[in-house]
Short mmCIF file of C-alpha atoms and ligand atoms in Angstrom, two decimals:
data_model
loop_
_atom_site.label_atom_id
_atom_site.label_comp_id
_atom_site.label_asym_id
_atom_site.label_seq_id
_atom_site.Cartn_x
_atom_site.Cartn_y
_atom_site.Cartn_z
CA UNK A 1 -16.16 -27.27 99.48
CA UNK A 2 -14.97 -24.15 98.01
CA UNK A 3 -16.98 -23.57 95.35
CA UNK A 4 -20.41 -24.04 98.27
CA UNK A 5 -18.18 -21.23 100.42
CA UNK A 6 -17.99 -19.00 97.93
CA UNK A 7 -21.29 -19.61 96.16
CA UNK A 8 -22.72 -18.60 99.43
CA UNK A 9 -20.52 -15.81 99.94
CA UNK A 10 -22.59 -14.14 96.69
CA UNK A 11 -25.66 -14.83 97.91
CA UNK A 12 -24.85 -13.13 101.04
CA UNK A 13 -23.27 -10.35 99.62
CA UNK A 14 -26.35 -9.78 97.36
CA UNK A 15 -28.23 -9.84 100.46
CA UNK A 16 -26.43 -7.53 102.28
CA UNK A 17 -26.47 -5.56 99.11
CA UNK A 18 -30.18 -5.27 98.82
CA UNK A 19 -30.94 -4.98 102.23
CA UNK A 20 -29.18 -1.34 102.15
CA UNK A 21 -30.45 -0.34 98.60
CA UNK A 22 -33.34 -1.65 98.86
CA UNK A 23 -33.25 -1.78 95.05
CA UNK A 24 -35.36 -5.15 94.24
CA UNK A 25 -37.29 -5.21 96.88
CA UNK A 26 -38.99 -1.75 96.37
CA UNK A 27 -39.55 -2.44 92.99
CA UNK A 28 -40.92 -5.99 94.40
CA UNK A 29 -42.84 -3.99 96.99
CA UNK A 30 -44.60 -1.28 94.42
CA UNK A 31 -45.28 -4.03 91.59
CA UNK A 32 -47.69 -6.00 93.61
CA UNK A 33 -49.45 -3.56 95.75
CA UNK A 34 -50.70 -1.58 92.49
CA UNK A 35 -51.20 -4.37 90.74
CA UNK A 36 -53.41 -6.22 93.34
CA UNK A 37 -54.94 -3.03 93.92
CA UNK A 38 -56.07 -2.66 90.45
CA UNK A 39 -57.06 -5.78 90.12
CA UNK A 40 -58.83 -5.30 93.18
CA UNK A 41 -60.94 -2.60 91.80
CA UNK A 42 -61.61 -4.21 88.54
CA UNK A 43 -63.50 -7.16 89.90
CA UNK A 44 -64.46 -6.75 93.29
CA UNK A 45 -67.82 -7.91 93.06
CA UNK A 46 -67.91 -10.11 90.40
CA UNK A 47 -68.09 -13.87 90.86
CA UNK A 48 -64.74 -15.34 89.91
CA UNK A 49 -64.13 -19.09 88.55
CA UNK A 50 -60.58 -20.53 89.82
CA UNK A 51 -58.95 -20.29 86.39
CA UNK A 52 -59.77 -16.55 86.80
CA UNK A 53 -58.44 -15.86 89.99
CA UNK A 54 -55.52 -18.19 89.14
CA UNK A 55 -54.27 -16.55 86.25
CA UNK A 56 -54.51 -13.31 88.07
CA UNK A 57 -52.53 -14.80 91.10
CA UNK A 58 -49.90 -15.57 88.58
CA UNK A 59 -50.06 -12.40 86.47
CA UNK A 60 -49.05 -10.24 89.33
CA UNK A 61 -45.83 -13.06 90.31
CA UNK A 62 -44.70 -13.18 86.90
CA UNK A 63 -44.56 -8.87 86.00
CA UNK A 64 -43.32 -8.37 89.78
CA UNK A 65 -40.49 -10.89 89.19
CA UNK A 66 -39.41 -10.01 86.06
CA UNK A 67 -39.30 -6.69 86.83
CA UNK A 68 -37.60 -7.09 90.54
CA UNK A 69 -35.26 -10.01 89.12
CA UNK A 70 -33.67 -8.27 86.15
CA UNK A 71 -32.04 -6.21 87.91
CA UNK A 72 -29.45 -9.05 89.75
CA UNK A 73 -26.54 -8.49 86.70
CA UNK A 74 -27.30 -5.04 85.24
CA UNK A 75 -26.74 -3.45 88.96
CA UNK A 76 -23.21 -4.90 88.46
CA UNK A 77 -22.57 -3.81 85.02
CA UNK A 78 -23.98 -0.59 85.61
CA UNK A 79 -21.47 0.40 88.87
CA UNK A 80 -18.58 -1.75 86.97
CA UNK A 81 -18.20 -4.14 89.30
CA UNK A 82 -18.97 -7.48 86.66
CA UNK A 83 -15.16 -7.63 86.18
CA UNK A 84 -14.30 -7.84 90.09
CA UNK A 85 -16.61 -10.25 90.25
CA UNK A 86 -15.00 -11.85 87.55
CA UNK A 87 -11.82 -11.75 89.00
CA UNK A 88 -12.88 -13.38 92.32
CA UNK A 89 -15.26 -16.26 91.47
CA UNK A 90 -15.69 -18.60 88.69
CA UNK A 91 -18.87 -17.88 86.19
CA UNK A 92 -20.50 -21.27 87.74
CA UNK A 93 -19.99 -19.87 91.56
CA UNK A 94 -21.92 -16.69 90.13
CA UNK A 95 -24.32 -18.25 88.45
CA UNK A 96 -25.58 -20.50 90.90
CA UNK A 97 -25.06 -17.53 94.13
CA UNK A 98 -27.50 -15.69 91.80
CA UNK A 99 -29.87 -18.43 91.04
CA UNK A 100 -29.94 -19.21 94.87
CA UNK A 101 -30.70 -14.82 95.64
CA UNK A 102 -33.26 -14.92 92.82
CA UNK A 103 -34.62 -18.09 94.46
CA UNK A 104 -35.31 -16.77 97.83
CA UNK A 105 -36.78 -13.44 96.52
CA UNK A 106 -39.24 -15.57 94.43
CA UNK A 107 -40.14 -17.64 97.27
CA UNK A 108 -40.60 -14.11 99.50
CA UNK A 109 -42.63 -12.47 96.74
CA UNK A 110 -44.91 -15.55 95.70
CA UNK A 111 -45.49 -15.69 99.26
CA UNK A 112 -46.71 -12.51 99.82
CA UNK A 113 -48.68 -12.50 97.20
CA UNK A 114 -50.00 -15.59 98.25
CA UNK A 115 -51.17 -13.57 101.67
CA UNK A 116 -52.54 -10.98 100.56
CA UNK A 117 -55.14 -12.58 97.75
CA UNK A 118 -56.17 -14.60 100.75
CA UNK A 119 -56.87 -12.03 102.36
CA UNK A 120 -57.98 -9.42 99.59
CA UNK A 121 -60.30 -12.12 97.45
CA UNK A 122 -62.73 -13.87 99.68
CA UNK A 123 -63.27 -16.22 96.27
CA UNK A 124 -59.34 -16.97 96.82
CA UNK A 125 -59.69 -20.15 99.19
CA UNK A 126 -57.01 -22.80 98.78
CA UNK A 127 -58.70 -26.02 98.91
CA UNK A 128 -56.15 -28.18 98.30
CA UNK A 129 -53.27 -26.76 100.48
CA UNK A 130 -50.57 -29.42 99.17
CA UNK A 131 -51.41 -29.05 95.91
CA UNK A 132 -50.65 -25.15 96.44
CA UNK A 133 -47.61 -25.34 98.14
CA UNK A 134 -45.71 -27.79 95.61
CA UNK A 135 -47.38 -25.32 92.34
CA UNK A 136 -46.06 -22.39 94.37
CA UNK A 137 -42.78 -23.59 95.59
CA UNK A 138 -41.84 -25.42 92.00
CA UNK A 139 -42.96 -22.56 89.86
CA UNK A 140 -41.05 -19.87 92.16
CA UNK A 141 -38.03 -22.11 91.62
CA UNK A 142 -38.54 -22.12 87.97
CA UNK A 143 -39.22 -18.38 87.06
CA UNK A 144 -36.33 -17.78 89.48
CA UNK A 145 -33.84 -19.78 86.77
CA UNK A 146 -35.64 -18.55 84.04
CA UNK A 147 -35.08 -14.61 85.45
CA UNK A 148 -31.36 -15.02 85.71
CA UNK A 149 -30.45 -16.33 82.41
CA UNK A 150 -32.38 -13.81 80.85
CA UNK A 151 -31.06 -11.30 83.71
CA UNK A 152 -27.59 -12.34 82.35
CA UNK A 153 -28.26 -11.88 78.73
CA UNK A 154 -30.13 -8.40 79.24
CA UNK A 155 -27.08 -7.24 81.22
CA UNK A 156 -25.00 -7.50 78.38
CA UNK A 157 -27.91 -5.56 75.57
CA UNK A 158 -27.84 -2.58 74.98
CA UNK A 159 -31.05 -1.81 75.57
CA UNK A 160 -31.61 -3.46 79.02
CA UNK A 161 -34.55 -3.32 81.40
CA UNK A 162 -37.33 -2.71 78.78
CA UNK A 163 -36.37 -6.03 77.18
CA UNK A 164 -36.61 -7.63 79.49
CA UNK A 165 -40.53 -9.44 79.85
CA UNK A 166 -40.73 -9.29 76.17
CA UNK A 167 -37.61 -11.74 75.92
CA UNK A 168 -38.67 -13.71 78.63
CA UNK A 169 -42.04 -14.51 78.00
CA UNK A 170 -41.66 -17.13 75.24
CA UNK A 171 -39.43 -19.22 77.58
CA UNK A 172 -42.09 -18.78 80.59
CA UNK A 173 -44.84 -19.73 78.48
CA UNK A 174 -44.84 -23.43 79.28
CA UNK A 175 -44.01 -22.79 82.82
CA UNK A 176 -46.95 -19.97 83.60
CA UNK A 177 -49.39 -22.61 81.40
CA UNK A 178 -48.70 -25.51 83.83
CA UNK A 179 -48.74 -23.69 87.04
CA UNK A 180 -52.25 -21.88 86.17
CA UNK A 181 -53.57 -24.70 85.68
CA UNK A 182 -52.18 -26.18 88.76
CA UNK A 183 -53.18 -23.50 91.11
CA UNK A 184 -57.05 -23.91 89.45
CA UNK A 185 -56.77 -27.45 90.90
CA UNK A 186 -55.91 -26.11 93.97
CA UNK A 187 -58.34 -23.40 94.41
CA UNK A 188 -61.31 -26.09 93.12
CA UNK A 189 -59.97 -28.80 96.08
CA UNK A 190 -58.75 -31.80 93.94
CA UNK A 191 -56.61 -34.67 95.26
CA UNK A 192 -52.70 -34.58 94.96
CA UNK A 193 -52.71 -36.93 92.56
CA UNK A 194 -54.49 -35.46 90.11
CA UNK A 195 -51.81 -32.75 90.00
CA UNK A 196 -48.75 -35.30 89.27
CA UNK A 197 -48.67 -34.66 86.04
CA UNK A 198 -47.94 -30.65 86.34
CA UNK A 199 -45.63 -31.22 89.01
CA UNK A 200 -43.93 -33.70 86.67
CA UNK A 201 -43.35 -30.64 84.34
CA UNK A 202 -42.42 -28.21 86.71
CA UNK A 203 -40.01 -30.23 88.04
CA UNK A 204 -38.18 -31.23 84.18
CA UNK A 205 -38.88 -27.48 83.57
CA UNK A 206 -36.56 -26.31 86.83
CA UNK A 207 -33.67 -29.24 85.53
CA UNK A 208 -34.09 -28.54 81.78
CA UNK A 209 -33.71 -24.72 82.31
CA UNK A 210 -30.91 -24.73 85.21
CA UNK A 211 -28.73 -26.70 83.05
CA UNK A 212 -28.90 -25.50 80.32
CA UNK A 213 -28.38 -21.54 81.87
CA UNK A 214 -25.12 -22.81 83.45
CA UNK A 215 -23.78 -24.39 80.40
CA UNK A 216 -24.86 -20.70 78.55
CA UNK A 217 -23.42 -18.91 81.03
CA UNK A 218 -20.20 -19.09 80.29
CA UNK A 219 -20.45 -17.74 77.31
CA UNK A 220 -22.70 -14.47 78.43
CA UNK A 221 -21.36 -13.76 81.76
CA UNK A 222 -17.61 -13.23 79.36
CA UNK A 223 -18.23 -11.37 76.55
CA UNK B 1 3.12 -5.36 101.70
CA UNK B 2 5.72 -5.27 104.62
CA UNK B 3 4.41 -7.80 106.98
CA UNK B 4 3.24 -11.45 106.14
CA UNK B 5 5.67 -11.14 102.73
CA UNK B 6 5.02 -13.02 99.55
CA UNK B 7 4.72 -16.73 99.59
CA UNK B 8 5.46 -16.91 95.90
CA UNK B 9 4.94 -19.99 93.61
CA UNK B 10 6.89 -20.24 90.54
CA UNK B 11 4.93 -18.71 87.51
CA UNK B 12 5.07 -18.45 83.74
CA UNK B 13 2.49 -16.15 81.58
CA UNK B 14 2.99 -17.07 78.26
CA UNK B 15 1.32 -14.80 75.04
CA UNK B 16 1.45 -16.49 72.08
CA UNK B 17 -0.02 -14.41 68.82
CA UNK B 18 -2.79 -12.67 70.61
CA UNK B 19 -5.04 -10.64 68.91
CA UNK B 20 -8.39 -8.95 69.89
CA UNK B 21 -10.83 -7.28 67.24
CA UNK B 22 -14.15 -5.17 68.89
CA UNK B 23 -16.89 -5.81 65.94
CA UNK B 24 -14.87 -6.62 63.36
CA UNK B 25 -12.26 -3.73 64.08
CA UNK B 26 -8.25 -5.04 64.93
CA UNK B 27 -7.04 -3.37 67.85
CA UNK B 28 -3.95 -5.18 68.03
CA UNK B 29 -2.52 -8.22 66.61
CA UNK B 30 0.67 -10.65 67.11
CA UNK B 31 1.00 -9.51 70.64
CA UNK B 32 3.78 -12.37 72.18
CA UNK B 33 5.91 -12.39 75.15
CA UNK B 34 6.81 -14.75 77.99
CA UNK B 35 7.12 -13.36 81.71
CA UNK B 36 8.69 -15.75 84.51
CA UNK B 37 9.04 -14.35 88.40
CA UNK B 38 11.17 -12.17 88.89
CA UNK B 39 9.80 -9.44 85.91
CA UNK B 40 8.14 -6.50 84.87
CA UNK B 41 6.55 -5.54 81.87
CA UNK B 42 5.15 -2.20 80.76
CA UNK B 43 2.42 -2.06 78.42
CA UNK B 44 2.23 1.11 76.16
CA UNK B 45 0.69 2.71 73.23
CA UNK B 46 -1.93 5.75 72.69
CA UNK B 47 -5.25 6.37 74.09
CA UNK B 48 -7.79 3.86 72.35
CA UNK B 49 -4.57 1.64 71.13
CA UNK B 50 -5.83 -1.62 73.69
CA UNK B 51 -3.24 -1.05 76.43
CA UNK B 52 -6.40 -1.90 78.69
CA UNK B 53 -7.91 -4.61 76.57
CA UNK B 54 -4.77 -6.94 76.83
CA UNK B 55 -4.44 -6.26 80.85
CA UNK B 56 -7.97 -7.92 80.80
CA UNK B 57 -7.21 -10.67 78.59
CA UNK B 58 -4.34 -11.21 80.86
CA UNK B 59 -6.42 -11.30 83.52
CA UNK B 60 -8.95 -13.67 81.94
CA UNK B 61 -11.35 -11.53 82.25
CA UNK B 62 -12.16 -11.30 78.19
CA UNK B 63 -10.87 -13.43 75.48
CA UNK B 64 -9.24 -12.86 72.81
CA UNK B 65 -10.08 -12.85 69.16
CA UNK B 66 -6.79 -15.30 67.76
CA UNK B 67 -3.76 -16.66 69.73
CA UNK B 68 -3.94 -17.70 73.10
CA UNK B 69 -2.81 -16.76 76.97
CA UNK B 70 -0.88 -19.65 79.21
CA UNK B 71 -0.55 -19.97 82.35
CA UNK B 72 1.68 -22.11 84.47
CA UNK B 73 1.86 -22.22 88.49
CA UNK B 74 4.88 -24.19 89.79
CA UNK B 75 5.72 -25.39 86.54
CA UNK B 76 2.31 -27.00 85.50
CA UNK B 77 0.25 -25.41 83.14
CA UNK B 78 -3.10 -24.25 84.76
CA UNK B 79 -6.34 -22.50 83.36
CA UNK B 80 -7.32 -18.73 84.37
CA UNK B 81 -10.00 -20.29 86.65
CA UNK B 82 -6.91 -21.51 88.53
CA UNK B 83 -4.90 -18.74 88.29
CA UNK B 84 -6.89 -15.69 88.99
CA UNK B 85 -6.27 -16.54 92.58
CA UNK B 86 -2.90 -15.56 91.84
CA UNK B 87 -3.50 -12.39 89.64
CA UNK B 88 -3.81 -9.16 91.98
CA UNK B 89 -5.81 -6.19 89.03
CA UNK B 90 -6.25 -2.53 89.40
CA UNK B 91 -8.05 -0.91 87.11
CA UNK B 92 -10.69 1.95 86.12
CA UNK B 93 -12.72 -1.23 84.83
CA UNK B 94 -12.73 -2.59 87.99
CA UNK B 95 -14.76 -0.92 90.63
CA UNK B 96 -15.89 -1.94 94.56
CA UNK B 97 -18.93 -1.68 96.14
CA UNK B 98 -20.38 1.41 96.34
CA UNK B 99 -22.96 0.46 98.88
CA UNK B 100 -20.36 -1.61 101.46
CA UNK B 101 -17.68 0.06 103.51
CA UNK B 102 -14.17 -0.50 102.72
CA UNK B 103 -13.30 -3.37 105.07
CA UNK B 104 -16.58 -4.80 103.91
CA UNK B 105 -15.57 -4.52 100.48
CA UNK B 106 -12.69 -6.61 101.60
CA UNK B 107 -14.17 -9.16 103.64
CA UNK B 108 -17.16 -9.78 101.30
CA UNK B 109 -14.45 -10.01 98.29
CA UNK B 110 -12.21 -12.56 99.99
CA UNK B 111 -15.03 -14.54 101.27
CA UNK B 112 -16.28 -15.29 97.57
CA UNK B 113 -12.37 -16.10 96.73
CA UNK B 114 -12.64 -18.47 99.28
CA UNK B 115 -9.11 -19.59 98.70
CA UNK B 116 -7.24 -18.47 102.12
CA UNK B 117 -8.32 -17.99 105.76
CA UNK B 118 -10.16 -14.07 106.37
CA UNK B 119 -7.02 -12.57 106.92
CA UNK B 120 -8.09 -9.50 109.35
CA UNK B 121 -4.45 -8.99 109.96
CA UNK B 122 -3.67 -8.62 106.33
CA UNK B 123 -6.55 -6.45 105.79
CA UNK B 124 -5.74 -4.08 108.05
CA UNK B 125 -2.21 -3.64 107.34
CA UNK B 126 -2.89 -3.14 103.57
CA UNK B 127 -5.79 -0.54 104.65
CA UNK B 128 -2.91 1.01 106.88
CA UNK B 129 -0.53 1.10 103.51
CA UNK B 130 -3.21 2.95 102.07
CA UNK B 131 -4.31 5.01 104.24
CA UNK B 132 -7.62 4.29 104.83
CA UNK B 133 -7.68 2.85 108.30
CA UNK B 134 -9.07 6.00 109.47
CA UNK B 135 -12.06 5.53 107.03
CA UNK B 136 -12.50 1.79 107.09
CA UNK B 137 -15.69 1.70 108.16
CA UNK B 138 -17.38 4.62 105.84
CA UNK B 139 -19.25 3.24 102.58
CA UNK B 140 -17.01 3.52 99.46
CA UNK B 141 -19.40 5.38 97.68
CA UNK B 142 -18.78 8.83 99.61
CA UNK B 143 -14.87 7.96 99.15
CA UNK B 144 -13.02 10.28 96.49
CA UNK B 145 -12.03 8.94 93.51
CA UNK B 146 -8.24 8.99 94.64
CA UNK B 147 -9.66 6.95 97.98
CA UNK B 148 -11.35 4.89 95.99
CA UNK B 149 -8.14 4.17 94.11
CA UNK B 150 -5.98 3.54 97.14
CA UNK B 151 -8.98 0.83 98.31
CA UNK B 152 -8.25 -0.81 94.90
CA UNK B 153 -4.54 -1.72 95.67
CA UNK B 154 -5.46 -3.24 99.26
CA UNK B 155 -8.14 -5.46 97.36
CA UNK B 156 -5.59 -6.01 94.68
CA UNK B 157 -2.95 -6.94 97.11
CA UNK B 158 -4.91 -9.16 99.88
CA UNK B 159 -3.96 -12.56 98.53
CA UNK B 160 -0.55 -11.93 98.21
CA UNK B 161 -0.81 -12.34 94.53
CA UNK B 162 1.98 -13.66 92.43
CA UNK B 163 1.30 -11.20 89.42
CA UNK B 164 0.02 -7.83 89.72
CA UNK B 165 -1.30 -5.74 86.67
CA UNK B 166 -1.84 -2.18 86.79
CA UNK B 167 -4.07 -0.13 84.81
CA UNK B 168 -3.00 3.34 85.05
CA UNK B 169 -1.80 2.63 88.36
CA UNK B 170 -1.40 6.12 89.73
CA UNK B 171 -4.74 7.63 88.55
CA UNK B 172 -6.29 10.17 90.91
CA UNK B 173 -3.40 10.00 93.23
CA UNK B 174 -1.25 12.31 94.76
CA UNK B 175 1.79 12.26 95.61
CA UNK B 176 1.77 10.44 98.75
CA UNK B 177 -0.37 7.91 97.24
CA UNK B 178 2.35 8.14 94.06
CA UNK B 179 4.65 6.92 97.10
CA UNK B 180 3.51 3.84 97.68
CA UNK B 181 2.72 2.71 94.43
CA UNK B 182 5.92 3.21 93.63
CA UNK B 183 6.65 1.20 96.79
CA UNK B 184 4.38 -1.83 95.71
CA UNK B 185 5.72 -1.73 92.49
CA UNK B 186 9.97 -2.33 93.61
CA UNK B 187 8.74 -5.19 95.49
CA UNK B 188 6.16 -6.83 92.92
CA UNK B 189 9.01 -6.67 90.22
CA UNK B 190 12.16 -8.23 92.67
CA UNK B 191 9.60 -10.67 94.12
CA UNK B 192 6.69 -11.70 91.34
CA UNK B 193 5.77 -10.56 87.74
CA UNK B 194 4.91 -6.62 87.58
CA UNK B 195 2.80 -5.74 84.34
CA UNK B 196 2.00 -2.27 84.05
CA UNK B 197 -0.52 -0.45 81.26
CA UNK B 198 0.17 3.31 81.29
CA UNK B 199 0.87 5.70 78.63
CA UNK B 200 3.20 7.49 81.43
CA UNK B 201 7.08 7.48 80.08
CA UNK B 202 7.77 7.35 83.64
CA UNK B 203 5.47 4.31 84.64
CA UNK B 204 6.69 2.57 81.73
CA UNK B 205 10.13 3.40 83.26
CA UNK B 206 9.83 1.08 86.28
CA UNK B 207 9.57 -1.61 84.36
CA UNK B 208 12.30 -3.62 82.45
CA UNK B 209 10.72 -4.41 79.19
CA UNK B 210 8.05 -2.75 77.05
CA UNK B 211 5.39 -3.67 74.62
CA UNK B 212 3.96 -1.40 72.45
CA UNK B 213 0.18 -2.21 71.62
CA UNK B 214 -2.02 -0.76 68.92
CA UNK B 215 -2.33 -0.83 64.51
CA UNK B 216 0.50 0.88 62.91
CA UNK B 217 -1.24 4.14 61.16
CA UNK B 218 -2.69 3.70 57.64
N1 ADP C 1 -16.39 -3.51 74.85
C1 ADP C 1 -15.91 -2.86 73.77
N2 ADP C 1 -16.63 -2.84 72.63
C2 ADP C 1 -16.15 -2.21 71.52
N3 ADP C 1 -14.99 -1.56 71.46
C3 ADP C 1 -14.22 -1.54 72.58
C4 ADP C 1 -14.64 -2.20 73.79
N4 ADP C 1 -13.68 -2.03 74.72
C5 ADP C 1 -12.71 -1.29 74.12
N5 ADP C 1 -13.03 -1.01 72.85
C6 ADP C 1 -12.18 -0.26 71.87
O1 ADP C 1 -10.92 -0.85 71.86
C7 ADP C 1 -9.91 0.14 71.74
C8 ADP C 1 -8.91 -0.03 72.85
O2 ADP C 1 -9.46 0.36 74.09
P1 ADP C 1 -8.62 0.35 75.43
O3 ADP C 1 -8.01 -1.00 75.58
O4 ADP C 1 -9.47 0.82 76.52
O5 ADP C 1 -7.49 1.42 75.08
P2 ADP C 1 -6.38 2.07 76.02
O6 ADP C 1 -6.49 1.47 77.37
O7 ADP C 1 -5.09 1.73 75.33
O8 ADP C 1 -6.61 3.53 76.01
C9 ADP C 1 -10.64 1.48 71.74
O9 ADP C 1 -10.73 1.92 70.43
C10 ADP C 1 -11.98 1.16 72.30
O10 ADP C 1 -12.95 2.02 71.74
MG1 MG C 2 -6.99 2.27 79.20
#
């Protein structure tokens, strides 16, 4: 009971947070809009296949999260507030309050960026709506986890924010792979079942890598 | 502090042989002593010797390189996770939230503790000690630094906690703010276990032992 209270005393905390510095969600906010745009201008009048526009739809999700997310641990190291935190909640309450404000942010970006191809890409039609929603929802969930442990680990470099999509892109590979090729499905109008078998690795890639982050947190998140 | 009293358990910290080394470099070594309520303890040494490095290992907050830190709360041996509810820490490594007002700060803190009822009554008397009713509701960020230490003592305080450490405990203050720190500090040592880091004679003065922290000179 405690340990939900106080897990969702971070979260709300970090909201609060952000919602007067505005420091993610700018960065969120900028990311997409000139990314979109260029892509925009790059190939507005060419004919594009659904891989295309799907890896382009997930191009823009993955630099605007990793650049939005990795900010969650060094904006506490920075203003020295990682040992209050410390001193107040146990590494698993942080992790997971983290994971969960990572979460939602995902699921607020992938969303808008889910809006405005539909509306900026007249190629960008989702056939297969279901097939969408469980790509988009499962891979938000799983960059989110991804983006904190690394988050975590960046925090504590010396070299912080520059690392950060260089170190993370080996780990999303297998993630970004499956839900490219999940979104083509979508975009091309095939049946739910034919995407079972991405979903199926989504879903062991959101277990796999939230486990094993909480067991390694411990050990980053405490010098 | 004056109202609502301390409700205090019994408690041991124990230091058996600690040691902590930053990349390979001893800062201090065979550091043992055993501190039971009522007590105070002054940690001392020279700037750089680790008087603020073993606060935080007391405080779980980092480990140490060899030995080991126990805790016991009524007479059972607990681990930090258990007994940081009844640590209270001030310290220049331990900041607030800039972008939250003070009684936020408060609220928001005790919230994620999660361990006793929002105490609003508590929170305002300790902002009252402090003298920062007045300001409660102004972001931390525009307070002073001496503010912002006098904020630190009502978030160290608000759970009645059974130990308190001080890191340089009157940094940035003046004299009034000297006052009550001094205040804090007669009733933390009669009532709980007092541990102080300061390289003050005087500071190290209110308490009743000392500890002297750092490598002999070579
Ligand atoms: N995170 C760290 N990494 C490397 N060295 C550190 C770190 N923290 C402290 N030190 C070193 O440990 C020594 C003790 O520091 P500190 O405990 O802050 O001293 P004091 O509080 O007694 O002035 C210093 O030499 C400091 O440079
Ligand atoms: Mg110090």
């Amino acid at each position: 009971m405690n340990f939900i209270v106080s897990t969702w005393a971070i979260v709300v905390k970090d909201v609060r947070s952000e919602l007067r510095t505005r420091y993610a969600l700018n960065a969120l906010l900028m990311f997409v809009v000139t990314s979109v745009a260029t892509i925009l201008f790059a190939l507005r009048d060419d004919e594009l296949s659904p891989e295309i526009l799907s890896g382009m739809f997930w191009v823009v999700i993955f630099f605007t999260a990793m650049s939005g997310l990795s900010r969650i641990f060094v904006s506490e190291e920075e203003r020295g507030t990682t040992l209050t935190l410390q001193l107040v909640a146990s590494p698993s309450v942080v992790y997971f309050g983290k994971l969960l404000f990572n979460s939602g942010l995902t699921l607020i970006l992938s969303s808008a960026v889910t809006v405005l191809y539909v509306v900026v890409f007249p190629a960008f039609v989702i056939k297969s709506p279901l097939i969408f929603g469980f790509t988009v929802f499962l891979g938000s969930l799983g960059f989110a986890s991804a983006a904190t442990i690394i988050a975590a680990v960046i925090a504590k470099a010396n070299t912080k924010g520059t690392l950060y999509p260089v170190l993370s892109f080996p780990i999303l590979i297998p993630l970004l792979m499956t839900v490219m090729k999940s979104t083509a499905r979508a975009l091309d109008g095939e049946l739910f079942t034919a995407a079972l078998g991405e979903f199926q690795i989504l879903v062991s890639y959101l277990l796999v890598m939230t486990a094993g982050s909480y067991l390694l947190f411990d050990y980053v998140w405490k010098e | 502090m004056e109202s609502g009293g301390h409700s205090m358990n019994r408690v041991t910290i124990t230091a058996h042989d600690v040691a902590k080394d930053f990349n390979r470099r001893q800062i201090f070594r065979d550091i043992s002593f055993s501190l039971s309520l009522p007590s105070s303890l002054a940690i001392t040494g020279k700037n750089g010797a680790g008087k603020s490095t073993l606060s935080k290992i007391l405080a779980g907050l980092i480990g140490s390189t060899r030995g080991s830190i126990t805790y016991t709360l009524n007479d059972k041996q607990v681990g930090i996770e258990k007994f940081k509810h009844s640590i209270g820490f001030v310290s220049p490594y331990l900041n607030l939230y800039d972008e939250f007002t003070a009684l936020e700060n408060l609220q928001l803190l005790s919230r994620i503790r999660a361990t006793t009822q929002q105490n609003e009554g508590r929170m305002k008397d300790l902002l009252s000690l402090v003298n920062l009713w007045q300001r409660r509701d102004d972001l931390v960020g525009t307070f002073s630094s001496g503010m912002k230490q006098r904020l630190k003592y009502a978030f160290a305080l608000l759970h009645n906690p059974n130990v308190l450490i001080l890191d340089e405990p009157t940094s940035s203050l003046d004299e009034e703010g000297i006052e009550f720190v001094q205040r804090i500090v007669r009733q933390q040592k009669e009532e709980g276990v007092l541990i102080v880091a300061t390289n003050d004679k005087e500071e190290a003065g209110w308490c009743a032992k000392e500890i002297h922290v750092g490598m002999p000179e070579r």
